[in-house]
CSV table of C-alpha atoms in Angstrom, one decimal:
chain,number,residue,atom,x,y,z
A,1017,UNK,CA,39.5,-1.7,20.7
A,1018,UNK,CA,40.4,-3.4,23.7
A,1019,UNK,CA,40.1,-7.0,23.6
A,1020,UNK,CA,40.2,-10.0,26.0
A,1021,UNK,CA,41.7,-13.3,25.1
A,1022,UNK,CA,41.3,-16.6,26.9
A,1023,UNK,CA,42.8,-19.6,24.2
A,1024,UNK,CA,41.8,-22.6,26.7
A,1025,UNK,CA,38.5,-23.3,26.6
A,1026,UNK,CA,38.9,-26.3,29.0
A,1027,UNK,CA,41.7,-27.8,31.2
A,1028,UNK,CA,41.9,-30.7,33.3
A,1029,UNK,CA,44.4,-30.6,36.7
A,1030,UNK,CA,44.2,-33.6,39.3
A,1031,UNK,CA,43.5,-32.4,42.7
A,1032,UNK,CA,46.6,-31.2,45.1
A,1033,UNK,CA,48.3,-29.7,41.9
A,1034,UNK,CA,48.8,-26.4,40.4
A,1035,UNK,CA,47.3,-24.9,37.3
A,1036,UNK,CA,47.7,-21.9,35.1
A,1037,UNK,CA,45.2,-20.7,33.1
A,1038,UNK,CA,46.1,-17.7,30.2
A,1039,UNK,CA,45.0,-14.3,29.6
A,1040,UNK,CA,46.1,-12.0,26.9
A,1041,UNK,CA,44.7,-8.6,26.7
A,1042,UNK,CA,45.1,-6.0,23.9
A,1043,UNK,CA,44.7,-2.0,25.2
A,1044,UNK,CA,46.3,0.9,23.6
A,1045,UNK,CA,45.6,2.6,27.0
A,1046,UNK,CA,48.4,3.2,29.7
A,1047,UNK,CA,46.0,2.5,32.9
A,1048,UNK,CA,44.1,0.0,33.2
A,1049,UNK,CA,43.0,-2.8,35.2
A,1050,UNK,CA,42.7,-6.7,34.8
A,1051,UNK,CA,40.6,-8.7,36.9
A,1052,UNK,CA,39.5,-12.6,37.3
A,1053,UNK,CA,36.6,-14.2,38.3
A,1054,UNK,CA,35.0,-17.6,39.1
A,1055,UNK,CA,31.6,-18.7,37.9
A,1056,UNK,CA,30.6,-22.6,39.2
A,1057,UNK,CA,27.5,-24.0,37.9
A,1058,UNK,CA,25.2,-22.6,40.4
A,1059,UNK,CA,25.8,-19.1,38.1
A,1060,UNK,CA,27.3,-16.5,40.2
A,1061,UNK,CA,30.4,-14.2,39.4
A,1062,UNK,CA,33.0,-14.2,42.4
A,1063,UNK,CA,35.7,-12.3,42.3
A,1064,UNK,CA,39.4,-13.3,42.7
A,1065,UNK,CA,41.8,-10.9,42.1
A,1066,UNK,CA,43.0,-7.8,40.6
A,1067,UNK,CA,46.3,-6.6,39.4
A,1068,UNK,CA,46.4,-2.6,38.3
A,1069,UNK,CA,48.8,-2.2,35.3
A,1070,UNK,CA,50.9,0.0,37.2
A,1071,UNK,CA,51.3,-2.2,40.1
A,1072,UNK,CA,55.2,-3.3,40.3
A,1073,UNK,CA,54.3,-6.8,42.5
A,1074,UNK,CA,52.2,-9.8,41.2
A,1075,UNK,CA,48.8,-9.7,42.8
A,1076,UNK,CA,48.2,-13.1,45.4
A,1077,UNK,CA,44.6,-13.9,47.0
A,1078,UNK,CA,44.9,-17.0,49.2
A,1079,UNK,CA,45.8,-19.8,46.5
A,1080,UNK,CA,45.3,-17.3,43.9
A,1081,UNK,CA,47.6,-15.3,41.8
A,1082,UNK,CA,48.5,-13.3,38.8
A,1083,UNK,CA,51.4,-13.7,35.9
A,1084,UNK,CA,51.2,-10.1,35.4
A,1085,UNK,CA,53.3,-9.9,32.2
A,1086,UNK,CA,52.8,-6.5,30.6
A,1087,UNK,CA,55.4,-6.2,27.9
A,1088,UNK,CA,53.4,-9.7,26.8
A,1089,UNK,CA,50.2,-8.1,27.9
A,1090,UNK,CA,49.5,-11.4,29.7
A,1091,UNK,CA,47.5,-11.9,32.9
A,1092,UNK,CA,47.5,-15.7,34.0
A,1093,UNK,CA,45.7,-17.0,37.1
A,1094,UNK,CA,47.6,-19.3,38.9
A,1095,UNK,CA,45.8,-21.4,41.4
A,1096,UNK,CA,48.1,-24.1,43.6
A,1097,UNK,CA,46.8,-26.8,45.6
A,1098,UNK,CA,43.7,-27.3,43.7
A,1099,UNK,CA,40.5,-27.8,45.1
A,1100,UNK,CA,37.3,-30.1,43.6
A,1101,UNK,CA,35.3,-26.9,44.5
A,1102,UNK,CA,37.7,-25.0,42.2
A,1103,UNK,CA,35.8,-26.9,39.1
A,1104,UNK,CA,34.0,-23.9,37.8
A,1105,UNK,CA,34.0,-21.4,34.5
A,1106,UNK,CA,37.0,-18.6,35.2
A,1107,UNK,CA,36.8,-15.6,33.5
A,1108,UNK,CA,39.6,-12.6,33.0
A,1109,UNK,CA,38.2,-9.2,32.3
A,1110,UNK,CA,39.9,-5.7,32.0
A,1111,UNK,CA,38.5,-2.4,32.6
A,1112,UNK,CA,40.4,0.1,30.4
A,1113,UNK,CA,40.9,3.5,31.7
A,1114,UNK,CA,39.7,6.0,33.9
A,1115,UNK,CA,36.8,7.7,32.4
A,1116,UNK,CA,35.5,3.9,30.9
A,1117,UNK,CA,34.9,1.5,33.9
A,1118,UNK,CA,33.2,-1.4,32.3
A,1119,UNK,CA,34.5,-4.3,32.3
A,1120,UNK,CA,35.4,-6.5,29.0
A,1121,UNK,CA,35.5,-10.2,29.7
A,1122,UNK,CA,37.0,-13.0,27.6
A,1123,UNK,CA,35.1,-16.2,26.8
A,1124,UNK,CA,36.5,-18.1,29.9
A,1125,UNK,CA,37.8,-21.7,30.5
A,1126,UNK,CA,36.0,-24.4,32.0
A,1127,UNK,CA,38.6,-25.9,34.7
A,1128,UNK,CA,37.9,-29.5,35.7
A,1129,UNK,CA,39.3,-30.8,39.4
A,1130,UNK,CA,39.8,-34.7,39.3
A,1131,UNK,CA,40.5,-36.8,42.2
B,1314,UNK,CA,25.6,-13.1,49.8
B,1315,UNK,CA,27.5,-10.4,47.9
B,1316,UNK,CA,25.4,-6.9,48.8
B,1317,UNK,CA,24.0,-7.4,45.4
B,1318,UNK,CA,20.2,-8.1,44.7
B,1319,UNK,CA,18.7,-9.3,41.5
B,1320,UNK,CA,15.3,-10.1,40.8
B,1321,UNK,CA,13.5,-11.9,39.8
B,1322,UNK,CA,16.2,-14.8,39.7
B,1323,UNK,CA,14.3,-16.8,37.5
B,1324,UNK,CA,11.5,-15.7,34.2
B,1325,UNK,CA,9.4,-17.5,32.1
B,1326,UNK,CA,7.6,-15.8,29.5
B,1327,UNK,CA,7.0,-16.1,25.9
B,1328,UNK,CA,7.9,-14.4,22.8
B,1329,UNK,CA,6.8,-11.0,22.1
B,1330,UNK,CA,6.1,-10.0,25.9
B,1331,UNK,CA,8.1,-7.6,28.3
B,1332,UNK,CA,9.9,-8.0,31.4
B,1333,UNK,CA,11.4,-5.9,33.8
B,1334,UNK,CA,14.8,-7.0,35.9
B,1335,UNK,CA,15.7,-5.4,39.3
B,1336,UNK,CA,19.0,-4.6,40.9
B,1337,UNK,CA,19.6,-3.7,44.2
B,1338,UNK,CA,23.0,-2.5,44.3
B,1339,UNK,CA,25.7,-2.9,47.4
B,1340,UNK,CA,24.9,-0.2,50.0
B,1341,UNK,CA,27.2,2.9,49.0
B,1342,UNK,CA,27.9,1.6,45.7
B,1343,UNK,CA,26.8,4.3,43.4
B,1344,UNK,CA,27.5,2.5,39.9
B,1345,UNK,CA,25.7,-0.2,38.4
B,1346,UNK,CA,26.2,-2.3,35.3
B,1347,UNK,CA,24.2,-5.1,33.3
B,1348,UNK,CA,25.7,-7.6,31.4
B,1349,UNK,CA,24.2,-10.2,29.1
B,1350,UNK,CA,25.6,-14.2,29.6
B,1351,UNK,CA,24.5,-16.1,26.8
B,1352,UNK,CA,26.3,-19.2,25.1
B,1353,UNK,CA,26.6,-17.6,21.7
B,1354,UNK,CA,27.8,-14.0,22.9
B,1355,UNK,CA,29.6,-14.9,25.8
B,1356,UNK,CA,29.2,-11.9,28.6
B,1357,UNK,CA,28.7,-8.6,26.9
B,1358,UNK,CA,28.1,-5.6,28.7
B,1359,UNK,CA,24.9,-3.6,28.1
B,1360,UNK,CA,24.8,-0.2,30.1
B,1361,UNK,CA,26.3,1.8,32.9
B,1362,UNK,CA,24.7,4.2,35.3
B,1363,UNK,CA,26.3,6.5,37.9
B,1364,UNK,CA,24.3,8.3,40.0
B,1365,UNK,CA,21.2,8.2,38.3
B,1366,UNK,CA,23.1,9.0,35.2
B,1367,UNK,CA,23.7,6.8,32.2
B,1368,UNK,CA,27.6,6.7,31.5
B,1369,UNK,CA,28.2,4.1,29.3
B,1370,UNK,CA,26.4,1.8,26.9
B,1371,UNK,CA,27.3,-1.3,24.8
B,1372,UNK,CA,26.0,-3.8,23.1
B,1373,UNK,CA,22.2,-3.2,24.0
B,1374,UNK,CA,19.5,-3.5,21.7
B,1375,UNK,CA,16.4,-1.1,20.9
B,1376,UNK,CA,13.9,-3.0,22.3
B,1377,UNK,CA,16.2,-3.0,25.9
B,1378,UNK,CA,15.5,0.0,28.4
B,1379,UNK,CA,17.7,0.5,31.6
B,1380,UNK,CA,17.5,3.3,34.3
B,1381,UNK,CA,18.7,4.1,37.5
B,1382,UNK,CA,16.6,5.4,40.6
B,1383,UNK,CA,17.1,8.1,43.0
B,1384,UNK,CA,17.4,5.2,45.9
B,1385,UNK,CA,20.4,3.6,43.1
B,1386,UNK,CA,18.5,0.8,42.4
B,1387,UNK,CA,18.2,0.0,38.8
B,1388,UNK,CA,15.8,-1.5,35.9
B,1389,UNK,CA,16.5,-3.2,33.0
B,1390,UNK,CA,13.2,-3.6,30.8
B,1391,UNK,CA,13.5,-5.9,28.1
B,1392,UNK,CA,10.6,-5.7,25.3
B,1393,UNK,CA,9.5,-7.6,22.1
B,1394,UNK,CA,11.3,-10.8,23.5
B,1395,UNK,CA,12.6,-13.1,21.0
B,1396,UNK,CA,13.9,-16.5,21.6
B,1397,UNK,CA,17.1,-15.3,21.1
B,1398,UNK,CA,16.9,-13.1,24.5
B,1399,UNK,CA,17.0,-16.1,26.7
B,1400,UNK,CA,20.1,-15.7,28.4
B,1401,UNK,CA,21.4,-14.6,32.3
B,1402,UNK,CA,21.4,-11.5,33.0
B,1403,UNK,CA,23.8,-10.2,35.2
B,1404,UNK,CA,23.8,-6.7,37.6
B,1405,UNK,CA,27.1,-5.1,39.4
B,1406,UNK,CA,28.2,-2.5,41.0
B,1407,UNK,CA,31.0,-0.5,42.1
B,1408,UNK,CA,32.2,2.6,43.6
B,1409,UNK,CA,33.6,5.2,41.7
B,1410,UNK,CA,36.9,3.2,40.5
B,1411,UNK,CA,36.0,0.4,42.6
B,1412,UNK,CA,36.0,-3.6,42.7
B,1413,UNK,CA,32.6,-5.1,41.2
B,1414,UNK,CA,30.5,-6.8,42.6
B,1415,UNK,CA,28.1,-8.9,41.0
B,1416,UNK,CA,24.0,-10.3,41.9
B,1417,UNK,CA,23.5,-14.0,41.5
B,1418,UNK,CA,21.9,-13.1,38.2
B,1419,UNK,CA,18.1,-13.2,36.4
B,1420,UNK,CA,17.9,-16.8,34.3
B,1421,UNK,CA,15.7,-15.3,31.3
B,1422,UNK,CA,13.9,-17.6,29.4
B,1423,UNK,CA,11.8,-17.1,26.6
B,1424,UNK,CA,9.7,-19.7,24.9
């Protein structure tokens, strides 16, 4: 069964800085795709960026990108320059497949922006 | 605004009663999904229609009913509430293969 993996469940970056946050995903499937998104406290999902599995280059968005490691099945979001307004819950999620498009989602990290 | 509509965004109501949650998905968008946020399950997707049609279904209980109308908008009826129910529920939708998009959510709470 496919599985999502998110190990930090919070991290702290001073503003100005960059941060990583992880991803591990577990598929058995060839095609698939991995996907994060922001959630602040107001409760929305926005999305931030995609990255197909058999897309060669890295995705970007703005300050945004993604580690796409796929021998490690790792999908890190990397956001430089951090913002205050980047404190929020992030969450990586995978849809596996063609024929399946939901979307799986791991239990997110809480990222923390300090002056 | 994302395209998506979800209403009510907030519900009160108490134990044993029934609600019903709307979803307006993004014009042209002919999927849409609802997902369950709570702090003990995380986000856990419940059902998938496309095109009127259900496609996929996961963790949803009995007691939760969803379908999809010929305009694509969609209902999620939740019956029997427990306590355990309180939670935010969460619409999106898609294109065939597309991006998401997701409504500001429903905060259900059952007392």
């Amino acid at each position: 069964a496919q599985k999502i993996t998110q190990t930090q469940p919070g991290m702290f970056v001073q503003e100005k800085e960059a941060v990583t946050l992880d991803c591990t995903y577990d598929t058995s499937d060839q095609s698939y795709g991995l996907f994060w998104y922001k959630q602040p406290s107001s409760g929305e999902m926005i999305f931030l960026i995609y990255q197909g599995s058999y897309d060669e280059q890295n995705a970007t968005e703005g300050r945004y990108s993604l580690n796409f490691q796929k021998a490690r099945k790792s999908a890190n979001l990397v956001i430089s320059a951090s913002q205050l307004g980047d404190s929020a819950m992030y969450f990586c999620a995978m849809r596996e497949g063609y024929n399946t498009d939901k979307l799986i989602f791991g239990t997110g990290t809480r990222l923390q922006v300090f002056p | 605004d994302s395209g998506v509509t979800q209403t009510p965004k907030h519900l009160i109501t108490a134990t044993g009663q029934r609600v019903t949650l709307r979803c307006s998905p993004r014009s042209g968008d002919l999927s849409v999904y609802w997902y369950q946020q709570s702090l003990d399950q995380g986000l856990q997707f419940l059902i998938q229609y496309y095109n009127g049609e259900e496609r996929a279904k996961g963790n949803i209980l009995e007691r939760f009913s969803a379908q999809q109308f010929p305009d694509l908008h969609s209902e999620l009826n939740l019956s029997s509430l427990e306590l355990g129910d309180s939670a935010l529920y969460f619409c999106a939708s898609s294109p065939y293969l597309g991006g998401y998009t997701f409504g500001s959510g429903t905060r259900l709470t059952v007392v």
